Coordinates of C-alpha atoms and ligand atoms in Angstrom, one line a residue:
M1 CA -32.1 91.1 -110.0
R2 CA -31.1 89.0 -113.5
S3 CA -27.9 87.7 -112.6
L4 CA -24.8 88.4 -115.3
G5 CA -22.1 86.1 -116.4
G6 CA -21.5 82.1 -115.3
Y7 CA -21.3 79.6 -117.6
L8 CA -23.3 79.7 -121.3
E9 CA -26.4 78.1 -121.5
L10 CA -28.2 76.1 -123.7
Q11 CA -29.6 78.7 -126.5
L12 CA -32.8 78.8 -127.9
S13 CA -33.6 81.0 -131.4
K14 CA -35.4 84.2 -129.8
G15 CA -39.0 84.8 -131.8
E16 CA -42.9 84.5 -131.0
E17 CA -45.2 82.0 -129.9
F18 CA -47.5 81.4 -132.3
Y19 CA -50.5 82.1 -129.5
P20 CA -48.9 85.7 -128.1
S21 CA -52.1 86.8 -127.1
L22 CA -53.5 83.1 -125.6
L23 CA -53.4 81.8 -121.6
K24 CA -50.6 79.7 -121.4
L25 CA -50.9 76.5 -119.2
N26 CA -48.9 73.0 -118.5
T27 CA -51.0 70.3 -120.1
G28 CA -54.2 70.0 -122.5
R29 CA -55.8 68.1 -119.9
N30 CA -55.2 71.3 -116.9
A31 CA -56.7 73.7 -119.8
F32 CA -59.9 71.9 -119.8
E33 CA -60.0 71.8 -116.0
Y34 CA -59.6 75.5 -115.9
I35 CA -62.5 76.0 -118.7
L36 CA -64.8 73.8 -116.0
K37 CA -63.6 75.6 -113.2
V38 CA -64.7 79.0 -114.3
R39 CA -67.6 77.7 -115.9
R40 CA -69.0 75.5 -113.3
Y41 CA -70.7 73.0 -115.8
R42 CA -72.9 70.4 -114.5
L43 CA -73.0 67.9 -117.2
V44 CA -70.1 67.0 -120.0
H45 CA -71.1 65.1 -123.4
V46 CA -67.5 63.9 -123.9
P47 CA -66.9 62.0 -127.7
Y48 CA -66.2 58.3 -126.9
Y49 CA -63.7 58.7 -129.5
T50 CA -60.9 60.4 -127.5
C51 CA -58.0 59.9 -124.9
E52 CA -58.4 58.7 -121.6
V53 CA -56.4 62.0 -119.9
I54 CA -59.9 64.7 -120.3
L55 CA -62.1 62.1 -117.8
E56 CA -58.8 63.3 -115.4
P57 CA -60.0 66.7 -114.4
L58 CA -63.8 65.8 -114.5
K59 CA -63.0 63.5 -112.3
R60 CA -60.4 65.4 -110.3
L61 CA -63.7 67.8 -110.1
G62 CA -66.2 65.2 -109.4
I63 CA -68.5 66.1 -112.8
P64 CA -70.6 64.2 -114.2
F65 CA -70.3 63.0 -117.7
Q66 CA -71.4 61.4 -120.6
Y67 CA -70.2 59.7 -123.7
Y68 CA -72.1 60.9 -126.8
T69 CA -71.0 58.8 -130.7
I70 CA -69.4 60.2 -133.9
D71 CA -70.6 59.7 -137.8
E72 CA -68.0 58.1 -140.3
H73 CA -67.6 62.1 -140.8
M74 CA -66.8 62.3 -137.3
D75 CA -69.1 64.4 -136.8
P76 CA -71.2 64.2 -132.9
V77 CA -74.4 62.2 -133.8
L78 CA -76.6 64.6 -131.6
D79 CA -79.3 62.5 -130.7
F80 CA -79.4 64.6 -127.4
E81 CA -80.4 67.8 -125.5
V82 CA -77.1 69.8 -124.1
G83 CA -78.9 71.8 -121.3
P84 CA -78.2 75.3 -120.3
E85 CA -75.8 74.2 -117.1
E86 CA -74.2 71.4 -119.5
C87 CA -71.9 71.4 -122.4
L88 CA -70.5 69.8 -124.8
L89 CA -66.8 68.4 -125.4
Y90 CA -65.3 68.5 -129.6
T91 CA -62.1 67.3 -130.7
N92 CA -60.6 68.7 -133.9
Y93 CA -59.8 65.5 -135.3
F94 CA -56.3 64.9 -136.8
G95 CA -56.6 68.8 -137.2
L96 CA -59.1 67.9 -140.3
K97 CA -62.2 69.3 -138.5
Q98 CA -62.7 72.9 -138.7
E99 CA -65.6 73.4 -140.8
T100 CA -67.3 71.1 -138.0
V101 CA -66.3 73.4 -135.0
T102 CA -67.7 76.2 -137.2
R103 CA -70.3 74.6 -137.3
L104 CA -70.9 73.5 -133.7
T105 CA -69.8 77.3 -132.6
A106 CA -73.3 78.2 -134.8
Q107 CA -75.5 75.5 -132.9
F108 CA -73.9 75.2 -129.7
Q109 CA -74.0 78.2 -126.8
N110 CA -71.5 75.7 -123.7
L111 CA -69.0 74.0 -126.5
I112 CA -65.0 73.1 -126.0
I113 CA -62.6 72.5 -128.5
D114 CA -60.8 70.5 -128.0
N115 CA -58.0 71.6 -130.2
S116 CA -54.6 69.1 -129.2
Q117 CA -54.4 67.9 -132.7
A118 CA -54.9 71.0 -134.4
F119 CA -52.4 73.5 -133.2
F120 CA -52.5 75.6 -136.0
S121 CA -56.3 75.7 -136.7
P122 CA -57.4 79.0 -134.6
P123 CA -59.4 79.7 -132.1
L124 CA -62.9 81.1 -133.1
E125 CA -65.1 83.6 -131.1
G126 CA -66.6 82.0 -128.6
P127 CA -66.3 78.4 -127.7
D128 CA -63.3 77.8 -125.1
T129 CA -60.8 76.5 -127.0
F130 CA -57.5 74.0 -126.0
Y131 CA -54.1 73.4 -127.2
S132 CA -51.1 70.6 -126.1
C133 CA -48.4 71.7 -127.4
R134 CA -46.2 68.4 -127.3
K135 CA -48.4 66.4 -130.2
F136 CA -46.7 69.0 -132.5
F137 CA -43.5 70.2 -130.9
G138 CA -40.6 68.9 -129.0
V139 CA -41.5 70.2 -125.4
P140 CA -42.4 68.5 -122.6
D141 CA -45.7 70.0 -122.0
G142 CA -47.5 73.6 -122.3
A143 CA -51.0 74.1 -123.4
Y144 CA -52.9 77.4 -124.8
L145 CA -56.8 78.0 -123.5
Q146 CA -59.3 80.8 -125.5
T147 CA -61.9 81.3 -123.0
N148 CA -64.2 84.7 -123.1
S149 CA -65.0 84.2 -119.3
P150 CA -63.6 86.8 -117.3
L151 CA -62.6 84.7 -114.6
R152 CA -59.3 84.1 -113.7
L153 CA -57.4 81.3 -111.8
K154 CA -54.5 81.9 -109.7
M155 CA -51.4 79.2 -110.3
E156 CA -48.6 79.0 -110.3
K157 CA -45.5 78.4 -112.7
D158 CA -44.9 74.8 -114.0
V159 CA -41.1 73.4 -113.9
S160 CA -40.7 70.7 -117.0
F161 CA -36.9 69.9 -117.0
E162 CA -37.3 66.7 -115.0
R163 CA -39.6 65.7 -118.3
F164 CA -37.0 66.7 -120.7
S165 CA -35.5 63.8 -120.8
H166 CA -36.5 62.4 -123.7
L167 CA -35.9 65.3 -126.0
I168 CA -32.6 65.7 -126.1
R169 CA -31.8 61.8 -125.3
S170 CA -33.2 61.1 -128.4
I171 CA -30.7 63.8 -130.4
D172 CA -27.8 61.7 -129.4
L173 CA -29.1 58.2 -129.2
G174 CA -32.0 58.7 -131.5
I175 CA -36.1 58.5 -131.5
E176 CA -35.9 54.3 -130.2
M177 CA -33.4 55.5 -127.1
G178 CA -35.0 58.0 -125.6
Y179 CA -38.9 56.0 -126.1
E180 CA -39.0 54.7 -122.7
D181 CA -38.1 58.3 -121.0
F182 CA -41.3 59.8 -123.4
I183 CA -43.5 57.4 -121.8
N184 CA -41.8 57.6 -118.2
N185 CA -42.5 61.9 -119.0
N186 CA -46.0 60.9 -120.1
V187 CA -47.2 59.2 -116.8
V188 CA -45.9 61.5 -114.9
L189 CA -47.7 64.8 -116.2
S190 CA -51.0 62.4 -115.2
N191 CA -53.0 64.0 -111.6
N192 CA -50.5 67.5 -111.9
P193 CA -52.3 70.6 -110.6
I194 CA -53.0 73.6 -113.0
K195 CA -49.9 75.5 -113.0
R196 CA -49.3 78.3 -116.0
M197 CA -46.6 77.2 -118.8
S198 CA -42.8 76.5 -118.0
S199 CA -40.1 78.9 -119.1
L200 CA -38.9 76.0 -120.9
S201 CA -41.7 75.1 -123.0
Q202 CA -42.6 78.8 -123.1
K203 CA -38.7 79.5 -124.4
I204 CA -38.8 76.5 -127.2
L205 CA -42.3 77.7 -128.3
S206 CA -40.9 81.1 -128.8
G207 CA -37.6 79.9 -131.1
I208 CA -40.3 77.5 -133.3
D209 CA -40.5 78.2 -137.0
Y210 CA -43.9 78.0 -137.5
K211 CA -44.2 79.1 -141.1
V212 CA -42.1 76.5 -141.9
C213 CA -43.7 73.3 -139.2
R214 CA -47.3 74.1 -141.2
Y215 CA -45.9 74.0 -144.6
R216 CA -43.8 70.8 -144.2
R217 CA -47.1 69.3 -142.9
N218 CA -49.3 70.8 -145.3
S219 CA -47.0 69.7 -148.0
N220 CA -45.9 66.0 -146.6
F221 CA -50.5 65.0 -146.0
M222 CA -50.5 66.4 -149.6
Y223 CA -48.0 64.1 -150.9
L224 CA -49.5 61.0 -149.3
H225 CA -53.0 62.1 -150.0
D226 CA -52.7 62.0 -153.6
F227 CA -52.0 58.5 -153.5
L228 CA -53.7 57.1 -150.5
E229 CA -57.2 58.9 -151.4
A230 CA -58.1 56.1 -153.6
H231 CA -57.5 53.2 -151.2
N232 CA -58.9 56.0 -148.0
D233 CA -62.3 55.1 -146.3
Y234 CA -61.7 58.1 -144.7
T235 CA -63.1 60.9 -146.7
F236 CA -62.4 64.8 -145.8
D237 CA -61.9 67.9 -147.9
A238 CA -58.6 67.7 -148.0
S239 CA -58.2 71.4 -149.3
L240 CA -59.6 73.3 -146.0
I241 CA -56.1 71.4 -144.6
N242 CA -53.8 73.8 -142.0
G243 CA -51.3 72.1 -141.0
P244 CA -53.3 69.0 -139.6
M245 CA -50.9 66.4 -137.2
V246 CA -51.2 63.0 -139.1
Y247 CA -52.2 61.5 -142.1
P248 CA -55.5 59.2 -140.7
L249 CA -55.5 56.1 -143.7
L250 CA -58.7 54.3 -142.6
T251 CA -58.9 50.5 -144.4
S252 CA -60.1 47.2 -143.3
S253 CA -55.8 45.9 -143.4
L254 CA -55.2 45.2 -139.6
S255 CA -51.6 44.0 -141.4
L256 CA -50.2 47.8 -141.9
K257 CA -49.5 49.0 -138.5
K258 CA -47.0 45.6 -138.1
K259 CA -45.9 46.3 -141.7
L260 CA -44.9 49.9 -141.5
L261 CA -43.5 48.7 -138.1
D262 CA -41.0 46.4 -139.0
K263 CA -39.5 49.3 -141.4
H264 CA -39.3 51.5 -138.4
I265 CA -42.2 53.5 -139.7
Y266 CA -43.7 54.0 -135.7
V267 CA -48.1 54.8 -135.5
A268 CA -49.7 55.7 -132.7
T269 CA -53.2 54.5 -131.7
Y270 CA -55.7 56.6 -131.4
W271 CA -57.2 55.9 -128.4
P272 CA -56.4 52.4 -126.9
N273 CA -58.8 53.1 -124.1
V274 CA -61.3 53.6 -126.9
L275 CA -61.2 49.8 -127.2
E276 CA -63.0 48.9 -123.5
W277 CA -65.1 52.4 -123.7
T278 CA -67.3 51.1 -126.7
T279 CA -68.2 47.3 -128.0
K280 CA -66.9 46.0 -131.2
M281 CA -70.3 47.3 -133.1
M282 CA -69.1 50.2 -132.6
Y283 CA -67.9 52.4 -135.4
E284 CA -65.3 54.3 -132.4
H285 CA -64.1 50.5 -132.0
Y286 CA -63.1 50.1 -135.6
L287 CA -61.5 53.5 -136.4
T288 CA -59.3 52.8 -133.1
S289 CA -58.1 49.2 -134.2
H290 CA -57.9 50.5 -138.2
L291 CA -57.3 54.0 -138.6
I292 CA -53.3 54.3 -139.0
A293 CA -52.3 57.8 -138.3
L294 CA -49.0 58.5 -140.2
P295 CA -46.2 61.1 -139.4
I296 CA -46.3 64.1 -141.7
D297 CA -44.9 66.9 -139.5
H298 CA -42.0 69.1 -140.1
R299 CA -39.2 66.9 -139.5
Y300 CA -39.9 64.9 -143.3
T301 CA -39.8 65.5 -146.7
H302 CA -41.4 64.0 -149.8
A303 CA -38.2 61.5 -149.7
D304 CA -39.8 60.1 -146.3
M305 CA -43.7 60.3 -147.4
K306 CA -42.5 58.0 -150.4
R307 CA -41.0 55.1 -148.2
I308 CA -44.2 55.2 -146.3
L309 CA -46.1 54.6 -149.7
N310 CA -43.7 51.7 -150.7
V311 CA -44.5 50.2 -147.9
L312 CA -48.2 50.7 -148.0
K313 CA -47.8 49.9 -152.2
T314 CA -47.0 46.5 -150.6
V315 CA -50.3 46.0 -148.9
L316 CA -53.2 48.3 -150.7
Ligands
PLP1 C1 -57.7 64.6 -127.9 C2 -56.6 65.0 -127.2 N1 -57.4 66.1 -125.9 C3 -56.7 66.3 -125.1 C4 -55.2 65.6 -124.6 C5 -54.5 65.7 -123.3 O1 -53.4 66.2 -123.3 P1 -52.2 66.9 -123.0 O2 -51.5 65.8 -122.5 O3 -50.9 68.2 -123.1 O4 -52.6 67.0 -121.0 C6 -54.7 64.8 -125.3 C7 -52.9 63.4 -124.8 O5 -52.4 63.9 -123.9 C8 -55.4 63.7 -126.8 O6 -54.9 63.0 -127.2

């Protein structure tokens, strides 16, 4: 029975989730595990260029995997076969690879698309596709999954208030003061069982103005691209952007990150584990050490993008 009265709760806007009809799970890696459990693949082809947490479910389920390389367009180098009991895992890098996803969908039956970096890229008919919400919005966790498999796993609902502190601490004390909590809350996301999305994450995700968020991302991205295209060694078709995660700037300069950091512009490294998985001769190694992931999200306007460009212009 729903209780009435008592104290007032944190008030969040009521609206609709972006993917109301997809399965709602607790984390991206667990959505991947869900797919592996229902599909029972015997071998998974995993890109060298991805986050190490992707290996958690493979190790937990004891499923063998093989790494594959990507080319300078971040497309898979398909010099291997994907057998009938195997599958190909591909990451929609930075939300800029929907064309490749479409091509792979036509080519492969057993395909898993990791859209953790591509929240706004819609799932295609066919491949199993998962999303991680915390890369795009201020939620402690949450994931969406599209799968055509008729099998359904029974799961408890997750509870995520204990992983929430960085999201509220930063409002009161600033983003730097929430960083330690963010790191700790990241750590506790590891090795959790597959659960349904928590009510807390779902409620926050139901109150977001997705149209505005996507618009700001596209607009900020293009603002940077107008200047940076001429300096960017990573080439892509910017006419197809759809709320990308970050602006990926690839240059040979190794001093850019430090320059940005000095001006309190924080850029994450995608992904430190790749430096351990690859040799210095490999493209993935170069990408990890040289690609600068510039923030373009809904918090920012063109004035913020201009600040980023002013720092970059001192080096480029
Ligand atoms: C490419 C990629 N896939 C999947 C994940 C896992 O998402 P989650 O943290 O929601 O499990 C991450 C990062 O954590 C990621 O960077």
